[in-house]
């Protein structure tokens, strides 16, 4: 059994020459900048996150700026990253920090971890990286490394295994240089002990890695017991008015795409023309059907059937707080779900 300290020292040494020190959130480190990067990086690749992060920081350079911004603007900056509840939580948390701590990030673990959208690992990253307080982290990359290094032969989502991994993460986190270690172990998982092609041939901890000894690197971390994901369907109506604008509606604040602007939807078993007459007392005529859009969430697949329609006559839908007529120039001004944004970018407005 290797001493936890041996693993830690080797990872820290590796980091000196191989760490990704040029990432934008590794510069001008503050709790705010670390927090935003950690939330954006959850289940999203670094290369995807970088431009989002830079745009976000440009528009909301401080916690106060984020707290003051309209939620719609924050969601527009998030569109494409998915999991919009994260953006709503960032906004809510910024407002709490401003009202409770005058815009200064709290320094106590319990206070941080109780903020909306901040889990134990994100709190650990903020404390370690931005405040040099030795606190363990356990994101996806770290879990994978620990599962392999210690050959943890059960699904890490099980409570007892999660607890075991936190225990190991705590043992490996050094008292000194916790900031470097947090970044080092994340980089190690992201660039060397990767999900599909771990570079065991050049790995500095290979000699003590249990998965390598068993030559079973690819079975760790053990996958979640499989369950079938259902498929849901919907029709999305691209309804044009006489000025060739499209009707958008704001979705309810909670649930899928909560708070974002999207197309009116109707169940696939309904006729879109009848549906509009029934629910909006509007006469529309069916113009065309576009190819199905497929989108997957973690818990279901969604097949969207787009229907192009036009308002009959001059009578229109009034704009209201949850309803706007949208033209191509507004493409980036409102927060739209990524697949709807793609569809809107494709369709012609004239
Ligand atoms: Fe990961 Fe391979 Fe290194 Fe083990 S030897 S930690 S599996 S890269």
XYZ file of N, CA and C in Angstrom, residues 108-280:
519
model
N -15.788 30.386 5.001
C -16.041 29.226 5.831
C -16.698 28.121 4.989
N -16.206 26.881 5.107
C -16.697 25.775 4.275
C -18.221 25.638 4.352
N -18.770 25.624 5.582
C -20.224 25.425 5.723
C -21.020 26.540 5.057
N -20.518 27.752 5.166
C -21.238 28.866 4.522
C -21.182 28.721 3.000
N -20.034 28.301 2.493
C -19.894 28.178 1.030
C -20.760 27.039 0.513
N -20.697 25.893 1.180
C -21.380 24.705 0.666
C -22.902 24.824 0.790
N -23.368 25.752 1.606
C -24.819 25.954 1.725
C -25.378 26.917 0.687
N -24.508 27.495 -0.129
C -24.998 28.415 -1.163
C -25.612 27.618 -2.321
N -26.649 28.151 -2.988
C -27.284 27.403 -4.070
C -26.294 27.008 -5.171
N -26.321 25.742 -5.544
C -25.513 25.259 -6.678
C -24.061 24.978 -6.346
N -23.662 25.106 -5.088
C -22.258 24.820 -4.736
C -22.210 23.530 -3.930
N -21.635 22.504 -4.518
C -21.504 21.227 -3.829
C -20.181 21.147 -3.086
N -19.966 20.005 -2.484
C -18.768 19.843 -1.652
C -17.472 20.018 -2.466
N -17.441 19.479 -3.682
C -16.210 19.551 -4.468
C -15.928 20.989 -4.929
N -16.986 21.686 -5.370
C -16.796 23.081 -5.803
C -16.337 23.930 -4.608
N -16.947 23.698 -3.449
C -16.525 24.440 -2.249
C -15.054 24.137 -1.954
N -14.671 22.867 -2.109
C -13.275 22.467 -1.878
C -12.329 23.166 -2.841
N -12.747 23.260 -4.109
C -11.883 23.909 -5.117
C -11.726 25.392 -4.794
N -12.823 26.050 -4.413
C -12.745 27.489 -4.108
C -11.815 27.717 -2.911
N -12.001 26.898 -1.873
C -11.182 27.068 -0.666
C -9.713 26.753 -0.930
N -9.466 25.659 -1.662
C -8.068 25.263 -1.903
C -7.378 26.226 -2.853
N -8.017 26.446 -4.012
C -7.327 27.182 -5.077
C -7.280 28.690 -4.788
N -8.409 29.238 -4.316
C -8.444 30.693 -4.166
C -8.096 31.159 -2.758
N -8.160 30.251 -1.763
C -7.900 30.711 -0.394
C -6.798 29.895 0.282
N -6.166 29.003 -0.484
C -5.056 28.170 0.026
C -5.417 27.475 1.340
N -6.645 27.012 1.435
C -7.083 26.277 2.621
C -7.194 24.815 2.233
N -6.477 23.961 2.887
C -6.431 22.546 2.497
C -7.822 21.897 2.625
N -8.481 21.676 1.485
C -9.831 21.093 1.462
C -9.901 20.137 0.263
N -10.387 18.919 0.454
C -10.379 17.981 -0.680
C -11.380 18.347 -1.768
N -11.078 17.899 -2.978
C -12.032 18.034 -4.086
C -12.277 16.637 -4.660
N -13.425 16.474 -5.304
C -13.733 15.165 -5.885
C -14.634 15.370 -7.094
N -14.057 15.938 -8.159
C -14.860 16.076 -9.376
C -14.706 14.799 -10.203
N -15.280 14.796 -11.396
C -15.257 13.586 -12.222
C -13.854 13.082 -12.509
N -12.936 14.002 -12.805
C -11.556 13.604 -13.112
C -10.870 12.972 -11.907
N -11.087 13.592 -10.743
C -10.431 13.087 -9.533
C -10.997 11.704 -9.180
N -12.311 11.562 -9.328
C -12.931 10.257 -9.044
C -12.316 9.170 -9.909
N -12.171 9.484 -11.198
C -11.623 8.470 -12.114
C -10.200 8.068 -11.701
N -9.375 9.061 -11.382
C -7.986 8.766 -10.998
C -7.963 7.898 -9.738
N -8.754 8.301 -8.743
C -8.735 7.552 -7.472
C -9.309 6.148 -7.657
N -10.361 6.029 -8.445
C -10.943 4.694 -8.687
C -9.919 3.774 -9.337
N -9.126 4.315 -10.254
C -8.118 3.487 -10.922
C -6.938 3.201 -9.989
N -6.454 4.268 -9.403
C -5.246 4.103 -8.580
C -5.491 3.113 -7.437
N -6.701 3.164 -6.871
C -7.007 2.283 -5.735
C -7.857 1.079 -6.144
N -8.108 0.910 -7.445
C -8.937 -0.203 -7.966
C -10.239 -0.350 -7.173
N -11.037 0.707 -7.194
C -12.328 0.695 -6.495
C -13.329 0.000 -7.432
N -13.763 -1.176 -7.053
C -14.494 -2.030 -8.001
C -16.013 -1.883 -7.948
N -16.495 -0.735 -7.466
C -17.951 -0.504 -7.470
C -18.252 0.869 -8.049
N -19.494 1.037 -8.479
C -19.927 2.315 -9.069
C -19.738 3.454 -8.054
N -18.980 4.511 -8.423
C -18.688 5.583 -7.456
C -19.905 6.383 -7.010
N -21.041 6.232 -7.708
C -22.248 6.955 -7.302
C -22.912 6.349 -6.072
N -22.531 5.141 -5.692
C -23.114 4.520 -4.483
C -22.599 5.273 -3.251
N -23.468 5.518 -2.312
C -23.079 6.358 -1.165
C -21.825 5.842 -0.459
N -21.782 4.533 -0.215
C -20.606 4.024 0.532
C -19.311 4.234 -0.270
N -19.409 4.145 -1.605
C -18.196 4.336 -2.438
C -17.852 5.824 -2.503
N -18.868 6.658 -2.606
C -18.603 8.111 -2.599
C -17.898 8.475 -1.299
N -18.381 7.938 -0.199
C -17.743 8.238 1.100
C -16.301 7.747 1.127
N -16.092 6.552 0.572
C -14.726 6.002 0.541
C -13.805 6.916 -0.292
N -14.347 7.407 -1.421
C -13.534 8.275 -2.286
C -13.227 9.605 -1.603
N -14.202 10.149 -0.873
C -13.931 11.393 -0.127
C -12.852 11.167 0.912
N -12.890 10.006 1.530
C -11.883 9.678 2.533
C -10.491 9.642 1.878
N -10.412 8.998 0.717
C -9.131 8.928 0.001
C -8.687 10.314 -0.464
N -9.663 11.084 -0.989
C -9.328 12.437 -1.460
C -8.776 13.277 -0.307
N -9.365 13.093 0.875
C -8.901 13.847 2.058
C -7.472 13.426 2.420
N -7.231 12.125 2.385
C -5.880 11.643 2.721
C -4.825 12.182 1.749
N -5.210 12.315 0.485
C -4.233 12.775 -0.521
C -4.031 14.290 -0.529
N -4.964 15.033 0.048
C -4.848 16.499 -0.020
C -3.818 17.003 0.988
N -2.775 17.675 0.490
C -1.717 18.101 1.422
C -2.110 19.331 2.232
N -1.455 19.506 3.346
C -1.709 20.686 4.188
C -1.133 21.933 3.496
N 0.047 21.779 2.923
C 0.674 22.875 2.183
C 0.426 22.644 0.687
N 0.407 23.687 -0.060
C 0.227 23.641 -1.521
C -1.074 22.945 -1.930
N -2.121 23.120 -1.129
C -3.423 22.533 -1.484
C -3.928 23.138 -2.796
N -3.574 24.410 -3.050
C -4.018 25.057 -4.302
C -3.392 24.357 -5.509
N -2.088 24.119 -5.442
C -1.421 23.426 -6.559
C -1.956 22.007 -6.696
N -2.148 21.351 -5.568
C -2.588 19.945 -5.639
C -3.968 19.844 -6.300
N -4.903 20.738 -5.916
C -6.261 20.683 -6.489
C -6.179 20.811 -8.007
N -5.348 21.749 -8.465
C -5.231 21.946 -9.913
C -4.482 20.785 -10.551
N -3.494 20.274 -9.827
C -2.680 19.181 -10.364
C -3.510 17.918 -10.582
N -4.305 17.549 -9.599
C -5.055 16.289 -9.707
C -6.142 16.413 -10.784
N -6.701 17.631 -10.926
C -7.699 17.826 -11.991
C -7.017 17.710 -13.356
N -5.862 18.332 -13.502
C -5.143 18.282 -14.785
C -4.667 16.861 -15.094
N -4.245 16.175 -14.056
C -3.758 14.805 -14.231
C -4.886 13.930 -14.817
N -6.075 14.062 -14.255
C -7.216 13.289 -14.750
C -7.638 13.731 -16.145
N -7.563 15.046 -16.389
C -8.060 15.565 -17.673
C -7.099 15.299 -18.824
N -5.805 15.224 -18.533
C -4.854 15.121 -19.653
C -4.060 13.824 -19.679
N -3.917 13.137 -18.557
C -3.082 11.932 -18.568
C -3.882 10.672 -18.255
N -4.575 10.674 -17.129
C -5.379 9.487 -16.797
C -6.779 9.722 -17.372
N -6.847 9.828 -18.687
C -8.104 10.236 -19.329
C -9.098 9.078 -19.384
N -10.343 9.419 -19.701
C -11.413 8.412 -19.664
C -11.144 7.273 -20.633
N -10.846 7.596 -21.908
C -10.727 6.510 -22.889
C -9.287 6.059 -23.159
N -8.322 6.990 -23.059
C -6.948 6.589 -23.402
C -5.964 7.014 -22.320
N -5.984 6.365 -21.174
C -5.015 6.760 -20.140
C -3.587 6.496 -20.621
N -2.699 7.473 -20.364
C -1.307 7.330 -20.817
C -0.469 6.660 -19.717
N -0.790 5.391 -19.459
C -0.084 4.658 -18.410
C 1.416 4.546 -18.726
N 1.743 4.544 -20.022
C 3.153 4.398 -20.411
C 4.026 5.525 -19.885
N 3.446 6.709 -19.713
C 4.265 7.837 -19.216
C 3.782 8.310 -17.838
N 2.977 7.492 -17.183
C 2.365 7.929 -15.929
C 3.352 7.827 -14.750
N 3.515 8.910 -14.007
C 4.489 8.884 -12.903
C 4.037 8.043 -11.697
N 2.738 7.706 -11.601
C 2.308 6.890 -10.454
C 2.016 5.438 -10.875
N 2.401 5.136 -12.104
C 2.119 3.798 -12.655
C 2.560 2.656 -11.748
N 3.749 2.813 -11.131
C 4.328 1.748 -10.307
C 3.405 1.333 -9.155
N 2.611 2.282 -8.665
C 1.748 1.992 -7.513
C 0.271 1.909 -7.884
N -0.042 2.017 -9.175
C -1.458 2.068 -9.582
C -2.037 0.650 -9.627
N -3.088 0.425 -8.837
C -3.681 -0.912 -8.738
C -4.328 -1.341 -10.055
N -4.985 -0.401 -10.749
C -5.626 -0.748 -12.026
C -4.570 -1.155 -13.047
N -3.443 -0.460 -13.048
C -2.378 -0.793 -14.001
C -1.821 -2.180 -13.696
N -1.660 -2.460 -12.422
C -1.120 -3.773 -12.043
C -2.032 -4.884 -12.536
N -3.334 -4.628 -12.492
C -4.307 -5.642 -12.946
C -4.511 -5.586 -14.461
N -3.912 -4.580 -15.096
C -4.136 -4.303 -16.520
C -5.636 -4.163 -16.817
N -6.332 -3.437 -15.935
C -7.778 -3.271 -16.098
C -8.152 -1.791 -15.974
N -7.306 -0.917 -16.550
C -7.550 0.517 -16.416
C -8.955 0.893 -16.895
N -9.408 0.212 -17.983
C -10.658 0.646 -18.613
C -11.916 0.234 -17.860
N -11.782 -0.638 -16.888
C -13.020 -0.998 -16.166
C -13.322 -0.003 -15.034
N -12.343 0.857 -14.743
C -12.551 1.856 -13.688
C -12.734 3.242 -14.289
N -13.552 4.081 -13.749
C -14.512 3.798 -12.692
C -15.643 2.903 -13.219
N -16.146 2.057 -12.360
C -17.192 1.114 -12.740
C -18.453 1.909 -13.133
N -19.059 1.482 -14.273
C -20.208 2.239 -14.794
C -21.434 2.069 -13.919
N -22.294 3.038 -13.992
C -23.571 2.990 -13.269
C -24.399 1.824 -13.826
N -25.066 1.061 -12.968
C -25.916 -0.019 -13.485
C -26.897 0.577 -14.498
N -26.995 -0.069 -15.673
C -27.706 0.583 -16.775
C -29.217 0.673 -16.547
N -29.784 1.740 -17.055
C -31.244 1.871 -17.054
C -31.628 2.491 -18.400
N -32.791 2.131 -18.895
C -33.187 2.628 -20.218
C -33.711 4.050 -20.091
N -33.237 4.880 -20.999
C -33.681 6.281 -20.987
C -34.866 6.416 -21.946
N -35.989 6.963 -21.490
C -37.147 7.084 -22.394
C -36.967 8.185 -23.445
N -37.784 8.120 -24.487
C -37.778 9.172 -25.517
C -39.109 9.910 -25.457
N -39.036 11.237 -25.418
C -40.258 12.047 -25.447
C -40.288 12.800 -26.777
N -41.484 13.158 -27.221
C -41.595 13.883 -28.484
C -42.413 15.153 -28.282
N -42.170 16.123 -29.147
C -42.965 17.354 -29.111
C -42.934 18.009 -30.489
N -43.916 18.866 -30.770
C -43.863 19.666 -31.997
C -43.496 21.081 -31.590
N -42.525 21.683 -32.291
C -42.155 23.072 -32.023
C -42.658 23.906 -33.194
N -43.433 24.937 -32.886
C -44.065 25.694 -33.966
C -43.275 26.964 -34.271
N -42.788 27.056 -35.505
C -42.126 28.278 -35.967
C -43.209 29.132 -36.601
N -43.840 29.966 -35.805
C -44.983 30.740 -36.287
C -44.526 32.137 -36.718
N -44.677 32.424 -38.008
C -44.260 33.728 -38.560
C -45.427 34.707 -38.560
N -45.132 35.985 -38.285
C -46.157 37.017 -38.460
C -45.933 37.707 -39.805
N -46.711 38.751 -40.056
C -46.614 39.407 -41.371
C -45.248 40.086 -41.573
N -44.527 40.386 -40.474
C -43.194 41.002 -40.598
C -42.083 39.955 -40.602
N -42.462 38.708 -40.804
C -41.497 37.600 -40.824
C -40.721 37.430 -39.527
N -41.368 37.728 -38.434
C -40.771 37.461 -37.121
C -41.383 36.166 -36.597
N -40.653 35.541 -35.666
C -41.113 34.251 -35.132
C -41.528 34.437 -33.671
N -42.588 33.759 -33.296
C -43.076 33.879 -31.921
C -42.213 33.037 -30.961
N -41.720 33.691 -29.902
C -40.981 32.972 -28.852
C -41.703 33.144 -27.523
N -41.657 32.109 -26.716
C -42.277 32.181 -25.393
C -41.234 31.841 -24.336
N -41.352 32.482 -23.193
C -40.399 32.174 -22.120
C -40.906 30.972 -21.340
N -39.999 30.022 -21.109
C -40.414 28.818 -20.404
C -40.533 29.106 -18.904
N -41.306 28.294 -18.196
C -41.420 28.512 -16.747
C -40.043 28.466 -16.074
N -39.873 29.136 -14.926
C -38.539 29.249 -14.320
C -37.894 27.926 -13.916
N -38.709 26.904 -13.621
C -38.086 25.626 -13.256
C -38.341 24.596 -14.348
N -37.593 23.502 -14.283
C -37.751 22.440 -15.275
C -36.781 22.626 -16.418
N -36.913 21.760 -17.424
C -36.007 21.783 -18.572
C -36.038 23.158 -19.257
N -34.874 23.709 -19.528
C -34.722 25.008 -20.192
C -35.458 26.119 -19.431
N -35.544 25.998 -18.136
C -36.289 26.955 -17.312
C -35.818 28.382 -17.541
N -36.749 29.287 -17.795
C -36.440 30.706 -17.962
C -35.927 31.079 -19.341
N -35.648 30.098 -20.194
C -35.128 30.433 -21.533
C -36.284 30.705 -22.499
N -35.921 31.313 -23.628
C -36.925 31.620 -24.653
C -36.938 30.493 -25.666
N -38.137 29.991 -25.946
C -38.226 28.855 -26.856
C -39.463 28.986 -27.735
N -39.658 28.010 -28.622
C -40.812 28.052 -29.526
C -42.047 27.511 -28.806
N -43.228 27.951 -29.223
C -44.432 27.328 -28.664
C -44.421 25.845 -29.039
N -44.869 25.023 -28.126
C -44.855 23.577 -28.400
C -46.260 23.023 -28.305
N -46.501 21.974 -29.061
C -47.769 21.270 -28.884
C -47.511 19.775 -28.987
N -48.334 18.962 -28.325
C -48.094 17.516 -28.341
C -48.116 16.962 -29.763
N -47.326 15.928 -30.027
C -47.218 15.407 -31.401
C -48.536 14.814 -31.904
N -49.386 14.374 -30.978
C -50.638 13.771 -31.449
C -51.677 14.833 -31.841
N -51.373 16.114 -31.560
C -52.316 17.191 -31.898
C -51.967 17.777 -33.264
N -52.968 18.372 -33.922
C -52.717 19.108 -35.149
C -52.368 20.556 -34.748
N -51.220 21.051 -35.232
C -50.740 22.369 -34.790
C -51.753 23.476 -35.096
N -52.420 23.383 -36.242
C -53.380 24.429 -36.631
C -54.555 24.451 -35.640
N -55.089 23.249 -35.345
C -56.216 23.166 -34.403
C -55.787 23.618 -33.010
N -54.574 23.247 -32.662
C -54.049 23.551 -31.324
C -53.951 25.058 -31.110
N -53.444 25.773 -32.132
C -53.346 27.234 -32.026
C -54.726 27.875 -31.952
N -55.672 27.312 -32.716
C -57.027 27.862 -32.688
C -57.621 27.668 -31.296
N -57.368 26.474 -30.722
C -57.943 26.141 -29.415
C -57.336 26.963 -28.275
N -55.992 27.058 -28.241
C -55.343 27.704 -27.092
C -55.056 29.189 -27.273
N -54.984 29.652 -28.501
C -54.661 31.076 -28.728
C -55.763 31.820 -29.480
